[in-house]
Amino acid sequence: MATSSDNTAPDAISSPLIVVALDLGTTYSGYAFSFIDRPDEILTNGTWNSQKYHLASIKTPTCLMINKTNKDDYRFGYEAEDDYADMQTESTGEADNYFFFDRFKMELHVQKEVSEQMLLYDVKGQSLPAIEVFSTAIKALKEHLWTIHIEKNMRDIKMQDIKWVLTIPAIWSAKSKLFMRRCAEMAGIQSKRLCIALEPEAAALYCQQKQRTIDEYGAGRSIAKIGQGANYLVIDIGGGTVDIIAHKKIIHDKVEELCSASGNDCGGTRIDREFMQMIKTIVGKNVMEGLKKEYTLDYIDFIRVLEIFKRGVGNRKKATINMSIPVTALNDLCKKFGKGSFSEAVSQSDYKNDLHIKANVLQVQMTLAREKFKSITDKIVKEIENVLARIEGLTIDTFYVVGGCSESSIIQEAIKDSFKSKHIVTPEEPILAVLKGAVLFGHTPDFVTSRVTRFAYGRRIRPIFNELAHDINRKVESDGEFRCTNVFDLLMRKNTKCAVGSTQSIEYHTYEQNQAKVTVAVYVSENDSTKYVDGEGCEKLGELVVDIPNPTSERRHVHVDFYFGGTELVVTATVKGEMTPCTAQFELI
């Protein structure tokens, strides 16, 4: 049976006692859970702490340290940062035995070819298969939950009692979603016990739940009341992406999607990249590469300092804002590559009037700091405008703004100034909106009743060759017949509104005598008019390999169901005439 999603496939999760959500974010990660009989009482780890940096946060940094020879030796989050930093300061060379990956989630958004062979590069440029990195990160979160909470406080809970929810950006490709499911399986989570939650949808459910709390108990922070029939946007501004969805509320706890999700890579780390690019412009590429590879600890510290620095920009009233910098490392590298000192490099740059160095502090003019923010606020506003244009004619009065960067006063001001007639709402704990909403989604996966397809879905077929319609170069002979290879057969058009569980049924059959397998290859395309699966804008999502019991010379038939409208495409298959369903796995290619 293929992967299942929500409760739309036959392999739905049965009788869990607890729902656990895992949120692997670009910058920060965490988990949350609640019991089936108390779904609204959502628990988290509380506070994650760093001993080295003396930091505490409600989620832990998304960084991973893996031993090069023993993959079972790994650390995640603050523990990875602390241990790797300690190794870097020692002269034993122990750090050379480890990979250190930081903020790696965005690779699944920017990479065009997502596959099990895809590589990720760590802070020193060393590579490891991405599937090992992501699966180890998921495993680390899972094991932290198990060790700290379940083994200590809930010993009666077994793995089979847990329904797992994994959060994924709605704007990710279908292939990236399938990749993450595969990573979760490698981390020890059974596919049949896992559902995928789209991050802005989870946040929408959280906002609805917070509204109910206020309505029923009159407590908490004011939040916009969305009535039946009303429309709203959820704008999830995370570390890597901005993810936007438009919903119409049908009835209590039921919504439908108005258009497919939209967004881009203009989250909080885009600001970091702007500042790092500024330093790179001043000192040159060689210095920045040297900082990462030769002064790795200083580089990691610099990234953390940037995270703290950008939080203070919006609330700063003075004309300047200070940021700690690794002066010694930068001075050494600048001299090595003929730039003099770091101070001299700054004084000779285009930023000489905006940046000043005092000891190990870089003093930045607020006008420059705000200018760096503008690079993403303009993109966020543009993405919101794009969504509103796609649903032109529908009234939307309320924007829910959530995510790790949603509390930035600069970002909030940009949205409010651009959409003055809208009610801009940031709920309690916006950084936890996705995570806690994902727990709620695990309890009510039918919250979204219909979705709009982001791609055209099709299958690969080999029809009888038609000289008027087919490319002559694709003509092949098979068992005495001429067929056309790699034809894209459209199953579902792009931008189609699909009720959850919408089904397309197709009958396949064997082409050759004694054929032992039938392969159902599924493709996604940017265009409905795609003719061939190897055409531009078309890529293979995966394939379902169906074993044919007792192959014969007679033609055998396979009934295949494609389930649309869920957070994932679900495909199931049954060989006709067999008493039991065939065993098949939807494989990422």
JSON list of C-alpha atoms in Angstrom, two decimals, residues 223-316:
[
{"chain": "A", "resi": 223, "resn": "ILE", "atom": "CA", "xyz": [-7.83, 37.70, 18.53]},
{"chain": "A", "resi": 224, "resn": "ALA", "atom": "CA", "xyz": [-10.00, 38.31, 15.50]},
{"chain": "A", "resi": 225, "resn": "LYS", "atom": "CA", "xyz": [-13.25, 36.38, 15.45]},
{"chain": "A", "resi": 226, "resn": "ILE", "atom": "CA", "xyz": [-13.78, 34.60, 12.15]},
{"chain": "A", "resi": 227, "resn": "GLY", "atom": "CA", "xyz": [-17.46, 33.94, 11.55]},
{"chain": "A", "resi": 228, "resn": "GLN", "atom": "CA", "xyz": [-19.07, 31.34, 9.35]},
{"chain": "A", "resi": 229, "resn": "GLY", "atom": "CA", "xyz": [-18.60, 32.18, 5.68]},
{"chain": "A", "resi": 230, "resn": "ALA", "atom": "CA", "xyz": [-15.73, 34.62, 6.36]},
{"chain": "A", "resi": 231, "resn": "ASN", "atom": "CA", "xyz": [-12.36, 34.50, 4.59]},
{"chain": "A", "resi": 232, "resn": "TYR", "atom": "CA", "xyz": [-8.91, 35.02, 6.04]},
{"chain": "A", "resi": 233, "resn": "LEU", "atom": "CA", "xyz": [-5.20, 34.70, 5.27]},
{"chain": "A", "resi": 234, "resn": "VAL", "atom": "CA", "xyz": [-2.58, 32.93, 7.34]},
{"chain": "A", "resi": 235, "resn": "ILE", "atom": "CA", "xyz": [0.89, 34.38, 6.80]},
{"chain": "A", "resi": 236, "resn": "ASP", "atom": "CA", "xyz": [3.52, 32.10, 8.32]},
{"chain": "A", "resi": 237, "resn": "ILE", "atom": "CA", "xyz": [6.83, 33.96, 8.48]},
{"chain": "A", "resi": 238, "resn": "GLY", "atom": "CA", "xyz": [9.37, 31.36, 9.51]},
{"chain": "A", "resi": 239, "resn": "GLY", "atom": "CA", "xyz": [13.12, 31.18, 9.51]},
{"chain": "A", "resi": 240, "resn": "GLY", "atom": "CA", "xyz": [13.38, 30.05, 5.90]},
{"chain": "A", "resi": 241, "resn": "THR", "atom": "CA", "xyz": [10.13, 30.64, 4.05]},
{"chain": "A", "resi": 242, "resn": "VAL", "atom": "CA", "xyz": [7.02, 32.74, 4.05]},
{"chain": "A", "resi": 243, "resn": "ASP", "atom": "CA", "xyz": [4.04, 30.44, 3.57]},
{"chain": "A", "resi": 244, "resn": "ILE", "atom": "CA", "xyz": [0.61, 31.95, 2.81]},
{"chain": "A", "resi": 245, "resn": "ILE", "atom": "CA", "xyz": [-2.78, 30.28, 2.58]},
{"chain": "A", "resi": 246, "resn": "ALA", "atom": "CA", "xyz": [-6.28, 31.68, 2.04]},
{"chain": "A", "resi": 247, "resn": "HIS", "atom": "CA", "xyz": [-9.23, 29.99, 3.75]},
{"chain": "A", "resi": 248, "resn": "LYS", "atom": "CA", "xyz": [-12.98, 30.28, 3.91]},
{"chain": "A", "resi": 249, "resn": "LYS", "atom": "CA", "xyz": [-14.56, 29.20, 7.17]},
{"chain": "A", "resi": 250, "resn": "ILE", "atom": "CA", "xyz": [-17.51, 26.94, 6.43]},
{"chain": "A", "resi": 251, "resn": "ILE", "atom": "CA", "xyz": [-18.65, 25.87, 9.88]},
{"chain": "A", "resi": 252, "resn": "HIS", "atom": "CA", "xyz": [-17.05, 25.33, 13.27]},
{"chain": "A", "resi": 253, "resn": "ASP", "atom": "CA", "xyz": [-13.64, 23.63, 12.78]},
{"chain": "A", "resi": 254, "resn": "LYS", "atom": "CA", "xyz": [-14.14, 23.31, 9.02]},
{"chain": "A", "resi": 255, "resn": "VAL", "atom": "CA", "xyz": [-12.49, 25.42, 6.33]},
{"chain": "A", "resi": 256, "resn": "GLU", "atom": "CA", "xyz": [-11.79, 25.18, 2.62]},
{"chain": "A", "resi": 257, "resn": "GLU", "atom": "CA", "xyz": [-8.79, 26.46, 0.69]},
{"chain": "A", "resi": 258, "resn": "LEU", "atom": "CA", "xyz": [-9.51, 29.35, -1.70]},
{"chain": "A", "resi": 259, "resn": "CYS", "atom": "CA", "xyz": [-6.34, 29.03, -3.79]},
{"chain": "A", "resi": 260, "resn": "SER", "atom": "CA", "xyz": [-3.18, 26.96, -3.66]},
{"chain": "A", "resi": 261, "resn": "ALA", "atom": "CA", "xyz": [-0.54, 27.94, -1.12]},
{"chain": "A", "resi": 262, "resn": "SER", "atom": "CA", "xyz": [1.90, 30.68, -2.07]},
{"chain": "A", "resi": 263, "resn": "GLY", "atom": "CA", "xyz": [5.19, 31.96, -0.71]},
{"chain": "A", "resi": 264, "resn": "ASN", "atom": "CA", "xyz": [8.94, 32.17, -1.16]},
{"chain": "A", "resi": 265, "resn": "ASP", "atom": "CA", "xyz": [12.30, 31.99, 0.60]},
{"chain": "A", "resi": 266, "resn": "CYS", "atom": "CA", "xyz": [11.92, 35.34, 2.36]},
{"chain": "A", "resi": 267, "resn": "GLY", "atom": "CA", "xyz": [11.92, 34.24, 6.00]},
{"chain": "A", "resi": 268, "resn": "GLY", "atom": "CA", "xyz": [14.19, 35.41, 8.78]},
{"chain": "A", "resi": 269, "resn": "THR", "atom": "CA", "xyz": [17.37, 33.77, 7.50]},
{"chain": "A", "resi": 270, "resn": "ARG", "atom": "CA", "xyz": [17.12, 35.96, 4.40]},
{"chain": "A", "resi": 271, "resn": "ILE", "atom": "CA", "xyz": [18.03, 38.88, 6.68]},
{"chain": "A", "resi": 272, "resn": "ASP", "atom": "CA", "xyz": [21.02, 36.93, 7.97]},
{"chain": "A", "resi": 273, "resn": "ARG", "atom": "CA", "xyz": [22.14, 36.33, 4.40]},
{"chain": "A", "resi": 274, "resn": "GLU", "atom": "CA", "xyz": [21.85, 40.04, 3.65]},
{"chain": "A", "resi": 275, "resn": "PHE", "atom": "CA", "xyz": [24.15, 40.90, 6.56]},
{"chain": "A", "resi": 276, "resn": "MET", "atom": "CA", "xyz": [26.58, 38.09, 5.73]},
{"chain": "A", "resi": 277, "resn": "GLN", "atom": "CA", "xyz": [26.66, 39.25, 2.12]},
{"chain": "A", "resi": 278, "resn": "MET", "atom": "CA", "xyz": [27.48, 42.75, 3.34]},
{"chain": "A", "resi": 279, "resn": "ILE", "atom": "CA", "xyz": [30.47, 41.43, 5.30]},
{"chain": "A", "resi": 280, "resn": "LYS", "atom": "CA", "xyz": [31.49, 39.33, 2.30]},
{"chain": "A", "resi": 281, "resn": "THR", "atom": "CA", "xyz": [31.39, 42.43, 0.08]},
{"chain": "A", "resi": 282, "resn": "ILE", "atom": "CA", "xyz": [33.70, 44.19, 2.54]},
{"chain": "A", "resi": 283, "resn": "VAL", "atom": "CA", "xyz": [36.28, 41.45, 3.13]},
{"chain": "A", "resi": 284, "resn": "GLY", "atom": "CA", "xyz": [35.91, 39.20, 0.08]},
{"chain": "A", "resi": 285, "resn": "LYS", "atom": "CA", "xyz": [34.85, 35.59, -0.56]},
{"chain": "A", "resi": 286, "resn": "ASN", "atom": "CA", "xyz": [38.15, 34.06, 0.61]},
{"chain": "A", "resi": 287, "resn": "VAL", "atom": "CA", "xyz": [37.88, 35.64, 4.05]},
{"chain": "A", "resi": 288, "resn": "MET", "atom": "CA", "xyz": [34.31, 34.39, 4.55]},
{"chain": "A", "resi": 289, "resn": "GLU", "atom": "CA", "xyz": [35.22, 30.88, 3.40]},
{"chain": "A", "resi": 290, "resn": "GLY", "atom": "CA", "xyz": [38.20, 30.95, 5.76]},
{"chain": "A", "resi": 291, "resn": "LEU", "atom": "CA", "xyz": [35.96, 32.03, 8.63]},
{"chain": "A", "resi": 292, "resn": "LYS", "atom": "CA", "xyz": [33.73, 28.98, 8.08]},
{"chain": "A", "resi": 293, "resn": "LYS", "atom": "CA", "xyz": [36.52, 26.42, 7.61]},
{"chain": "A", "resi": 294, "resn": "GLU", "atom": "CA", "xyz": [39.41, 27.73, 9.74]},
{"chain": "A", "resi": 295, "resn": "TYR", "atom": "CA", "xyz": [37.52, 29.59, 12.49]},
{"chain": "A", "resi": 296, "resn": "THR", "atom": "CA", "xyz": [34.37, 27.48, 12.59]},
{"chain": "A", "resi": 297, "resn": "LEU", "atom": "CA", "xyz": [33.54, 28.28, 16.20]},
{"chain": "A", "resi": 298, "resn": "ASP", "atom": "CA", "xyz": [33.75, 32.02, 15.49]},
{"chain": "A", "resi": 299, "resn": "TYR", "atom": "CA", "xyz": [31.52, 31.57, 12.46]},
{"chain": "A", "resi": 300, "resn": "ILE", "atom": "CA", "xyz": [28.87, 29.70, 14.46]},
{"chain": "A", "resi": 301, "resn": "ASP", "atom": "CA", "xyz": [29.04, 32.40, 17.16]},
{"chain": "A", "resi": 302, "resn": "PHE", "atom": "CA", "xyz": [28.59, 35.06, 14.48]},
{"chain": "A", "resi": 303, "resn": "ILE", "atom": "CA", "xyz": [25.44, 33.35, 13.17]},
{"chain": "A", "resi": 304, "resn": "ARG", "atom": "CA", "xyz": [23.99, 33.23, 16.69]},
{"chain": "A", "resi": 305, "resn": "VAL", "atom": "CA", "xyz": [24.85, 36.86, 17.30]},
{"chain": "A", "resi": 306, "resn": "LEU", "atom": "CA", "xyz": [23.06, 37.81, 14.06]},
{"chain": "A", "resi": 307, "resn": "GLU", "atom": "CA", "xyz": [19.94, 36.03, 15.33]},
{"chain": "A", "resi": 308, "resn": "ILE", "atom": "CA", "xyz": [19.96, 38.15, 18.50]},
{"chain": "A", "resi": 309, "resn": "PHE", "atom": "CA", "xyz": [20.94, 41.31, 16.62]},
{"chain": "A", "resi": 310, "resn": "LYS", "atom": "CA", "xyz": [18.03, 41.26, 14.17]},
{"chain": "A", "resi": 311, "resn": "ARG", "atom": "CA", "xyz": [15.49, 40.86, 16.98]},
{"chain": "A", "resi": 312, "resn": "GLY", "atom": "CA", "xyz": [16.63, 44.16, 18.45]},
{"chain": "A", "resi": 313, "resn": "VAL", "atom": "CA", "xyz": [16.51, 46.22, 15.26]},
{"chain": "A", "resi": 314, "resn": "GLY", "atom": "CA", "xyz": [12.79, 46.97, 15.24]},
{"chain": "A", "resi": 315, "resn": "ASN", "atom": "CA", "xyz": [12.57, 48.16, 18.84]},
{"chain": "A", "resi": 316, "resn": "ARG", "atom": "CA", "xyz": [15.74, 50.22, 18.79]}
]
